[in-house]
Coordinates of N, CA and C in Angstrom, one line a residue:
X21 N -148.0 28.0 -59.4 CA -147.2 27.7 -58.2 C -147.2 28.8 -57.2
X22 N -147.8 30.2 -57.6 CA -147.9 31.3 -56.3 C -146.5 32.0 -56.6
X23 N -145.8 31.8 -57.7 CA -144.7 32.8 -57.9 C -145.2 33.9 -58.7
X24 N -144.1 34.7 -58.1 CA -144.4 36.1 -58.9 C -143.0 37.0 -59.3
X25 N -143.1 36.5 -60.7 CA -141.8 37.6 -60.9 C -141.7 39.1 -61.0
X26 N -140.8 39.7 -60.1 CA -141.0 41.5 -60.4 C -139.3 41.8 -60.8
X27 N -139.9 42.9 -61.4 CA -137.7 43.6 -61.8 C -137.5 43.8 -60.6
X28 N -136.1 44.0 -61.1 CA -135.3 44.5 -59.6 C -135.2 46.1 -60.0
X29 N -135.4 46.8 -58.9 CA -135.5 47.9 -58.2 C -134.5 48.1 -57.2
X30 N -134.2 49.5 -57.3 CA -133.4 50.0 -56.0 C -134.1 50.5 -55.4
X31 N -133.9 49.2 -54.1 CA -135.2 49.7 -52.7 C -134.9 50.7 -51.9
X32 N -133.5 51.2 -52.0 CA -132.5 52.2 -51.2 C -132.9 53.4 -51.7
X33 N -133.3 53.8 -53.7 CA -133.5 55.0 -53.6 C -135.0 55.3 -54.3
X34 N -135.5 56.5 -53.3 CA -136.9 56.6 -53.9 C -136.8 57.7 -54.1
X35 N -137.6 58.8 -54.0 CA -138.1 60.5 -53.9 C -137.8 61.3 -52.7
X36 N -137.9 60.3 -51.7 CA -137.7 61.3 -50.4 C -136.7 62.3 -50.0
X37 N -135.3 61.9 -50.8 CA -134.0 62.6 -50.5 C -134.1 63.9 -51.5
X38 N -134.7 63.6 -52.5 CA -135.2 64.3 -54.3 C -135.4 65.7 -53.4
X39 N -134.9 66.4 -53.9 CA -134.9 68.2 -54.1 C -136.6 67.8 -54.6
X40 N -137.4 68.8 -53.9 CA -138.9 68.6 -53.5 C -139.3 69.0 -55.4
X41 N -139.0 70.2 -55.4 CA -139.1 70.5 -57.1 C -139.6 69.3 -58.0
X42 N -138.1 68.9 -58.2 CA -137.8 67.7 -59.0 C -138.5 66.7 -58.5
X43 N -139.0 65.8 -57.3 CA -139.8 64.9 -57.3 C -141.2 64.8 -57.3
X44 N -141.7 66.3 -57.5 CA -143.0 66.4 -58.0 C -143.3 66.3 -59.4
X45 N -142.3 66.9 -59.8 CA -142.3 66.7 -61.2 C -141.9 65.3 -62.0
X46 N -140.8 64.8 -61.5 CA -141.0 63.5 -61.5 C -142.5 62.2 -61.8
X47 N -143.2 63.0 -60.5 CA -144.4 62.5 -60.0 C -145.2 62.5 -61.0
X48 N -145.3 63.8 -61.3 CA -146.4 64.6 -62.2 C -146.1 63.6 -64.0
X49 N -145.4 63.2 -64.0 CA -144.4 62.7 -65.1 C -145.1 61.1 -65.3
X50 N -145.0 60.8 -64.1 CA -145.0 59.6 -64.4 C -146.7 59.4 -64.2
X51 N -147.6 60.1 -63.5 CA -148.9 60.2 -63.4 C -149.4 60.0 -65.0
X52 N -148.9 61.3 -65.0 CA -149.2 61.3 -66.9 C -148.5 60.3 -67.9
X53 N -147.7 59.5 -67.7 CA -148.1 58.1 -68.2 C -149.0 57.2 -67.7
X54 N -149.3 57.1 -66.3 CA -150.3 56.2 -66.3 C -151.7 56.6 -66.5
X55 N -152.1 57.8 -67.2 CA -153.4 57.9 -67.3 C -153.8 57.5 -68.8
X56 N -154.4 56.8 -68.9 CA -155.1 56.5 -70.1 C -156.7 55.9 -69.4
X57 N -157.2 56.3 -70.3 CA -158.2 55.3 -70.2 C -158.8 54.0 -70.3
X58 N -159.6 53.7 -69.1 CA -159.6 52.0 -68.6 C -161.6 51.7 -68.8
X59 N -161.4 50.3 -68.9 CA -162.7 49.8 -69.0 C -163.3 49.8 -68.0
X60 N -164.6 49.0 -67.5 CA -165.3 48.9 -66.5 C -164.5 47.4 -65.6
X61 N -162.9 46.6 -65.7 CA -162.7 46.5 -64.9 C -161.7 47.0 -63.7
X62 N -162.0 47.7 -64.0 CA -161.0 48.6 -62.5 C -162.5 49.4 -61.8
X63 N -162.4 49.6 -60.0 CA -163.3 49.6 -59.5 C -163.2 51.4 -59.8
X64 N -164.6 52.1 -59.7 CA -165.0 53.4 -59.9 C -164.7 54.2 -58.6
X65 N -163.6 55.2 -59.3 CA -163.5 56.2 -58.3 C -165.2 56.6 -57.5
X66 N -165.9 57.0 -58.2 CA -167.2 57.8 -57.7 C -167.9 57.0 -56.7
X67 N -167.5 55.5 -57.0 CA -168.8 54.2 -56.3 C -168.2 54.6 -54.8
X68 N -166.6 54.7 -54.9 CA -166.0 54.4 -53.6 C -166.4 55.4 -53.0
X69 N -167.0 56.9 -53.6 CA -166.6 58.1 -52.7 C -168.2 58.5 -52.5
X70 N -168.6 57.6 -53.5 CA -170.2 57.9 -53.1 C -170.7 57.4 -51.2
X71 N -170.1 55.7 -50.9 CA -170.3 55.7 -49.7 C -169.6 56.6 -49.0
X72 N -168.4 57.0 -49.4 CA -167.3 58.1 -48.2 C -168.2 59.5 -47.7
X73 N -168.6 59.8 -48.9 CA -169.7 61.1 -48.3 C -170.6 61.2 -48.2
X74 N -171.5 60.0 -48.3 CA -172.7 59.2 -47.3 C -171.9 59.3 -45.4
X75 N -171.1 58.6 -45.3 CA -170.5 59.0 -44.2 C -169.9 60.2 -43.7
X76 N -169.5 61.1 -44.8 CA -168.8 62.0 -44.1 C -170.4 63.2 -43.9
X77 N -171.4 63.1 -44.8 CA -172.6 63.8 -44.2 C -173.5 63.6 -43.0
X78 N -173.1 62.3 -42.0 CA -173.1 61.8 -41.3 C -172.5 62.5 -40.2
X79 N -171.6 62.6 -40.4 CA -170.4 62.4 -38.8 C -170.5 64.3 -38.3
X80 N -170.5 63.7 -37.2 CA -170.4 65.2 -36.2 C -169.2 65.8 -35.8
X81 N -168.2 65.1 -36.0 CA -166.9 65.0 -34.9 C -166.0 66.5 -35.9
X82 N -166.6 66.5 -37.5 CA -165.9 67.7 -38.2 C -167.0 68.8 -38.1
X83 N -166.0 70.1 -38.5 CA -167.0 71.4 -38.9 C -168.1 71.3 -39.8
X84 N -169.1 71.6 -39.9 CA -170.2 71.5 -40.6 C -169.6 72.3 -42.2
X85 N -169.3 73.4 -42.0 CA -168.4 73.8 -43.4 C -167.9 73.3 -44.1
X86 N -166.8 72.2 -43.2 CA -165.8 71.3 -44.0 C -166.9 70.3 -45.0
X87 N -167.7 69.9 -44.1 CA -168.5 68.6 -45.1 C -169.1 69.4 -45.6
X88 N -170.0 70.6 -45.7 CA -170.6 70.9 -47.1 C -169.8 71.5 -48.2
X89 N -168.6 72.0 -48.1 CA -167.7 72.0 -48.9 C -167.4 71.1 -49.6
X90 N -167.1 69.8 -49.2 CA -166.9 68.9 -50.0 C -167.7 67.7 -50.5
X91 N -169.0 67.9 -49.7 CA -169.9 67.9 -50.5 C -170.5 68.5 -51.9
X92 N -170.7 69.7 -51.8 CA -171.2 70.3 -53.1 C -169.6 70.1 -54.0
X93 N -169.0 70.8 -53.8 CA -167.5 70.0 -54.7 C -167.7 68.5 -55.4
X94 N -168.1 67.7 -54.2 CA -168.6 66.5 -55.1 C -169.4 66.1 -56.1
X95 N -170.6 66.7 -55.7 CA -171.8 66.7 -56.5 C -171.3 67.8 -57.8
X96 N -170.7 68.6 -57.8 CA -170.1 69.7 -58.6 C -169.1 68.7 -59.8
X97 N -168.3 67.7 -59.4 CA -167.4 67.3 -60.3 C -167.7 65.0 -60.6
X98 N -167.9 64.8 -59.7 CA -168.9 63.4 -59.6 C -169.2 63.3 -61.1
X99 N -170.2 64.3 -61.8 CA -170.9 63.6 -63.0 C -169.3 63.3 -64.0
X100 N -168.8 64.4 -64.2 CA -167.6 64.4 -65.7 C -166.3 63.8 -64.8
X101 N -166.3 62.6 -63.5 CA -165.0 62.2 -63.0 C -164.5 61.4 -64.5
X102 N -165.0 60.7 -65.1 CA -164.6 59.8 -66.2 C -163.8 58.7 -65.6
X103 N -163.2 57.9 -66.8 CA -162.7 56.5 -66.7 C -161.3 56.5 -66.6
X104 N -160.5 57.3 -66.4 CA -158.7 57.4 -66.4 C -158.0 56.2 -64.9
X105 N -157.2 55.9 -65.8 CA -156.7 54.7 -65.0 C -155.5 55.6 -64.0
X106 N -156.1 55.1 -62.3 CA -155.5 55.9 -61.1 C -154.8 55.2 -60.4
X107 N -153.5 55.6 -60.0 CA -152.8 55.0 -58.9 C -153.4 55.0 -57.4
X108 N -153.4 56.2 -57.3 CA -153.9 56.6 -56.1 C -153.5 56.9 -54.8
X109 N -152.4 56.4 -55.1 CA -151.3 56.3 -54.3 C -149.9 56.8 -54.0
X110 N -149.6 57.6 -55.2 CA -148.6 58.0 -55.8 C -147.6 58.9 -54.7
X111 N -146.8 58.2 -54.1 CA -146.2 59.5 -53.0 C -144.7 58.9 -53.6
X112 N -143.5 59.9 -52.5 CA -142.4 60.4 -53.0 C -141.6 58.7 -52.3
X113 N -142.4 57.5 -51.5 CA -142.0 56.4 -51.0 C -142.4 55.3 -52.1
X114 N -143.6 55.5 -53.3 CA -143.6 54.8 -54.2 C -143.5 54.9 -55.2
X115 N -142.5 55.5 -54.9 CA -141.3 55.6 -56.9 C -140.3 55.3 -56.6
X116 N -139.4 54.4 -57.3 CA -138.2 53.8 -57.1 C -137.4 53.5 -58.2
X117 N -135.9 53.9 -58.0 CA -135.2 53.8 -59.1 C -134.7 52.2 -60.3
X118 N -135.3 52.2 -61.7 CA -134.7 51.3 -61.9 C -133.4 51.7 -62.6
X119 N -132.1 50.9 -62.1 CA -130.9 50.9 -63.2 C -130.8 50.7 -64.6
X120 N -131.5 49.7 -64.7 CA -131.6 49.4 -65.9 C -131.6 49.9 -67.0
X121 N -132.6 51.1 -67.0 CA -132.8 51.8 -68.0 C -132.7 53.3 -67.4
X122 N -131.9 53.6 -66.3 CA -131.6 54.5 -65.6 C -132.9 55.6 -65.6
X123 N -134.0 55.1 -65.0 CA -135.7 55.8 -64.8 C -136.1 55.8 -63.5
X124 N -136.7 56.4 -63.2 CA -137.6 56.3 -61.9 C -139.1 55.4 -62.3
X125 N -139.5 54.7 -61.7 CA -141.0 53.2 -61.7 C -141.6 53.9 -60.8
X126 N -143.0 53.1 -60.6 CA -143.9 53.3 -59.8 C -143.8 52.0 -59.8
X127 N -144.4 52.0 -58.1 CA -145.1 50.5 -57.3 C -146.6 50.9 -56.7
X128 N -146.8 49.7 -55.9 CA -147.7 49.7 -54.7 C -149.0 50.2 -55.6
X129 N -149.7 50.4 -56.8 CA -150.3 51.3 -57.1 C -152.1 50.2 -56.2
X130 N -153.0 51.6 -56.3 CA -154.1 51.1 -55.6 C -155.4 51.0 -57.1
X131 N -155.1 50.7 -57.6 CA -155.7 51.1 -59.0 C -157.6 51.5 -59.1
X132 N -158.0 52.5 -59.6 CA -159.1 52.8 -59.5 C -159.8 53.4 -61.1
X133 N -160.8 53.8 -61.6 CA -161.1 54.5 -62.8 C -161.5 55.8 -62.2
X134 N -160.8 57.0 -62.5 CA -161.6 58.4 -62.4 C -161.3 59.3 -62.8
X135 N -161.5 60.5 -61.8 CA -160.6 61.8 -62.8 C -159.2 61.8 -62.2
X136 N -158.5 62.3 -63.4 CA -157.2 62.4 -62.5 C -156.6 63.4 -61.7
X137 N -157.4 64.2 -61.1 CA -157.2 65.4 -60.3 C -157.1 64.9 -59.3
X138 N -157.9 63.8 -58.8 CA -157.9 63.1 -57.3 C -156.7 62.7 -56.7
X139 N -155.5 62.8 -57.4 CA -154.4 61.8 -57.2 C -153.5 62.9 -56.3
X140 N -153.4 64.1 -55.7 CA -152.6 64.6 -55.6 C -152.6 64.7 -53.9
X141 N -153.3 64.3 -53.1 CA -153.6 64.3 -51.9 C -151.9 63.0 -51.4
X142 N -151.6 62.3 -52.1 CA -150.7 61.7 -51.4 C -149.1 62.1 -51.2
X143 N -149.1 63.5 -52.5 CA -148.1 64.1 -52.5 C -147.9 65.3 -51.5
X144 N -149.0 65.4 -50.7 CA -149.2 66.6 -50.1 C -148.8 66.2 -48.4
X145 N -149.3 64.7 -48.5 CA -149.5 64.4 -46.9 C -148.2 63.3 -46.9
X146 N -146.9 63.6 -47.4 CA -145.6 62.7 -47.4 C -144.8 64.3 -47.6
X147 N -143.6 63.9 -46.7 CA -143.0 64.9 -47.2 C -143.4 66.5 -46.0
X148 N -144.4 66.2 -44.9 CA -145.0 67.3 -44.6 C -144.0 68.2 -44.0
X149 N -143.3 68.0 -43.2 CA -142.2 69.2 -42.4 C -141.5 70.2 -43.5
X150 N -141.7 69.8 -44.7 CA -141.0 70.5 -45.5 C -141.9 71.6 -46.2
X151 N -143.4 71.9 -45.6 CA -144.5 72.4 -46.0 C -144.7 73.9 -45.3
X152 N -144.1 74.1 -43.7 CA -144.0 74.9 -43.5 C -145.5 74.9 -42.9
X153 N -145.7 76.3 -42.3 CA -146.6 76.9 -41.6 C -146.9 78.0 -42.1
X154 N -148.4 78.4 -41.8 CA -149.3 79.2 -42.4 C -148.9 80.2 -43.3
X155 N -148.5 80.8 -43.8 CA -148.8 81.3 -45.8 C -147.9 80.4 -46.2
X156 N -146.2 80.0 -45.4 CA -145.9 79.1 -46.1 C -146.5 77.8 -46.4
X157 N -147.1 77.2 -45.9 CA -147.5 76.1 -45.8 C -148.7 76.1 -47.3
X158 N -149.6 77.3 -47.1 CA -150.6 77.2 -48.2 C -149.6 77.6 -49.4
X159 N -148.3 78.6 -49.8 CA -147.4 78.2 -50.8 C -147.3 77.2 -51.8
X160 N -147.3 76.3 -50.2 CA -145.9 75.0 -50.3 C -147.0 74.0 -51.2
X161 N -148.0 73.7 -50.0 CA -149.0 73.1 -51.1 C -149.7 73.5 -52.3
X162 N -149.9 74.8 -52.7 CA -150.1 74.8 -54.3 C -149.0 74.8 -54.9
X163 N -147.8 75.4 -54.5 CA -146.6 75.0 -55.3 C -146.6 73.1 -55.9
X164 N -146.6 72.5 -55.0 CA -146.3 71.0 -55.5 C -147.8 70.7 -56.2
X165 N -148.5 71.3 -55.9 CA -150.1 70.9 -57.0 C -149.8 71.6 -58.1
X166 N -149.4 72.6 -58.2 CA -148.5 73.1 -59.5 C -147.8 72.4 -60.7
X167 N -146.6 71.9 -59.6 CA -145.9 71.4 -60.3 C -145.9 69.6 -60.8
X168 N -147.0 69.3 -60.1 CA -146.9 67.9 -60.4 C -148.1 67.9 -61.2
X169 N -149.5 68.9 -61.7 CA -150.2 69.3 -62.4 C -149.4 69.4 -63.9
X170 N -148.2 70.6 -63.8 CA -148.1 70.7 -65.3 C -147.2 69.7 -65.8
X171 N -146.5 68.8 -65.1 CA -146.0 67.7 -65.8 C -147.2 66.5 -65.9
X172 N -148.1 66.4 -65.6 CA -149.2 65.1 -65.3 C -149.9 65.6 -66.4
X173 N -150.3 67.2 -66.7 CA -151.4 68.1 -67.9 C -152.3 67.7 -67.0
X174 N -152.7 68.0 -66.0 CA -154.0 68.1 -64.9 C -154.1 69.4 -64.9
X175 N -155.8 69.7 -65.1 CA -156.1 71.3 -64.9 C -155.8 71.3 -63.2
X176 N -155.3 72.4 -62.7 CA -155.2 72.6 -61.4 C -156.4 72.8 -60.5
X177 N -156.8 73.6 -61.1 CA -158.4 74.1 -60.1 C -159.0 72.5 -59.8
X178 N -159.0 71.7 -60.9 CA -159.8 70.5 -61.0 C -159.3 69.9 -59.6
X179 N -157.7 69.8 -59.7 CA -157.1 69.1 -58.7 C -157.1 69.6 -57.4
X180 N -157.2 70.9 -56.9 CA -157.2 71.6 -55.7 C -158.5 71.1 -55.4
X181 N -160.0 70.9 -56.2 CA -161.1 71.0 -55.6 C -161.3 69.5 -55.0
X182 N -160.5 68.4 -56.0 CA -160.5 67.2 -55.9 C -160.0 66.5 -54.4
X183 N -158.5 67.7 -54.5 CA -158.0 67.4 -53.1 C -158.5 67.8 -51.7
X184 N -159.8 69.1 -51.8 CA -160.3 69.2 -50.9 C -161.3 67.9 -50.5
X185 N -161.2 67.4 -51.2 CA -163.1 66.7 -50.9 C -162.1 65.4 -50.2
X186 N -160.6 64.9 -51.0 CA -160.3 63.7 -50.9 C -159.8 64.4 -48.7
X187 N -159.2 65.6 -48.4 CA -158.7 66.0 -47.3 C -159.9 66.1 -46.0
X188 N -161.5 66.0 -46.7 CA -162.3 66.0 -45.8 C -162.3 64.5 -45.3
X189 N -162.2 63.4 -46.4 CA -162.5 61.9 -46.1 C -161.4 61.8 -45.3
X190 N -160.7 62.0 -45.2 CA -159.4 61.4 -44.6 C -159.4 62.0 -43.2
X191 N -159.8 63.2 -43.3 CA -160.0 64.1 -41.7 C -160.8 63.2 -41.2
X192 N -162.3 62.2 -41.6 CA -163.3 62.0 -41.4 C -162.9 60.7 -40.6
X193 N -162.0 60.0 -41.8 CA -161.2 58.5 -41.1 C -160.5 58.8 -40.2
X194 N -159.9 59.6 -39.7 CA -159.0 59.6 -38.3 C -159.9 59.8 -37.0
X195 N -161.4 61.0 -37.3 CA -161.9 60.7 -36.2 C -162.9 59.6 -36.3
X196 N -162.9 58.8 -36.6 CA -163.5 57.3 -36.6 C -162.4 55.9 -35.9
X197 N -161.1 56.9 -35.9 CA -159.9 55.7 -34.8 C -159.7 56.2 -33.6
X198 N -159.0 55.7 -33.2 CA -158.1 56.0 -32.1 C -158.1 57.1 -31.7
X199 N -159.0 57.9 -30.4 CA -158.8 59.4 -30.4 C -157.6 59.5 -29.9
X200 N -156.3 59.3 -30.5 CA -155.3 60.0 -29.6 C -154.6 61.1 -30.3
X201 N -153.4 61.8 -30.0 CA -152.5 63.0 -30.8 C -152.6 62.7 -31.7
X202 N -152.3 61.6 -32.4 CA -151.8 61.5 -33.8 C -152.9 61.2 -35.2
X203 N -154.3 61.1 -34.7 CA -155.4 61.3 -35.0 C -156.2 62.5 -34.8
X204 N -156.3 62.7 -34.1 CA -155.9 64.8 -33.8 C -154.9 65.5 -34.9
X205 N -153.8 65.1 -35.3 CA -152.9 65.8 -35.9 C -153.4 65.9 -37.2
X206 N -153.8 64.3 -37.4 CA -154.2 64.0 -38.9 C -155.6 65.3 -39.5
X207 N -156.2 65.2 -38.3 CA -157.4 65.8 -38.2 C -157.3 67.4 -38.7
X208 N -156.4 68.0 -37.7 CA -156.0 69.2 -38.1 C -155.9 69.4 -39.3
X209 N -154.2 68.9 -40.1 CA -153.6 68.6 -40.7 C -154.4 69.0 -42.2
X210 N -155.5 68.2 -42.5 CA -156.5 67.9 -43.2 C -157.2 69.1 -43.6
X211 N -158.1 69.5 -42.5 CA -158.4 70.9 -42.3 C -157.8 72.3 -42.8
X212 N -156.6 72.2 -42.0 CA -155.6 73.2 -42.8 C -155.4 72.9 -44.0
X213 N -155.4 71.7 -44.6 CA -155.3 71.6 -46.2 C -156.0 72.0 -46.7
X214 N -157.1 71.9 -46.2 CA -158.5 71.8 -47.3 C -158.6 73.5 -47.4
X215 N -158.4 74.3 -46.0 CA -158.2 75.6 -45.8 C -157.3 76.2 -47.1
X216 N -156.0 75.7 -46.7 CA -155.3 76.1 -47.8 C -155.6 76.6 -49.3
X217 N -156.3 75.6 -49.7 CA -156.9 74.8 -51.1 C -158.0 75.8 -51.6
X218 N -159.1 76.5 -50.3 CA -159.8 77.3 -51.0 C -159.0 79.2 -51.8
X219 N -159.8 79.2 -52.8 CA -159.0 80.3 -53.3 C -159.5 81.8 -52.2

């Protein structure tokens, strides 16, 4: 009949208000229950990112650095991504409280097979004013790759290199819209990440 039953959730409280600490770790918590491994029906992290950096070797509009950075990063981690079942989505707006069993849930997930180092790009780009500017800012983002690593058991390096490559596509998508500020910002934004990220 097109129904769908879901629990009830408190839509009112999610992560955003969360002392930053604690809702990475949270994050990192609950990542690491959803990783197990999945079959061939969930679509392949690699297939999706194989066209993304067919395009992003393409486009002019970024530094040439940026894209061979995360190109060879790609090609570098591509073969051993493996089959771990990914949200991919995982920010501090899609975890929500249930009462019930007084826990924090995940929603909205985008589900994919890969490694799970990739996942951390959503925790980085929610939440940003609280990141601060330049050393703080590169801090702030290994701090929460940190911390959402050792409760998830994600090697970190894996994840910083993951997040560069995922910070190039995304820089790559904004100049493919709307050239206005806020595609600009995104642009920057990215850059500086990816900056950040290298050791």
């Amino acid at each position: 009949r097109g129904a769908l039953l879901l629990e009830r959730l408190d839509a009112s409280r999610d992560l955003t208000e969360v002392w930053i600490d604690e809702a990475c770790e949270v994050i990192g918590g609950l990542l690491g229950e959803l990783h197990r491994g999945v079959g061939p029906e969930f679509p392949r992290l690699t297939d999706w990112l194989d066209g993304q950096l067919v395009d992003l070797a393409a486009t002019e509009a970024l530094p040439r650095r940026v894209i061979d950075r995360a190109t060879g990063l790609y090609r570098d981690l591509a073969p051993s991504a493996g089959h771990t079942l990914l949200h991919t989505d995982l920010h501090f707006e899609n975890v929500l409280w249930r009462e019930a069993d007084r826990r924090w849930v995940v929603i909205d997930p985008k589900p994919m097979a890969g490694a799970p180092g990739v996942e951390l790009h959503p925790v980085l780009r929610n939440r940003v004013d609280e990141l601060g500017t330049g050393a703080a800012f590169r801090w702030s983002v290994r701090h929460r790759i940190e911390l959402v690593c050792d409760a998830a058991e994600i090697e970190e390096d894996l994840a910083r290199s993951w997040t560069m490559i995922v910070a190039a596509v995304q820089a790559m998508w904004a100049t493919q819209g709307p050239q206005n500020p806020a595609a600009k910002d995104t642009v920057t934004w990215n850059l500086t990440l990816q900056k950040a990220l290298e050791d």
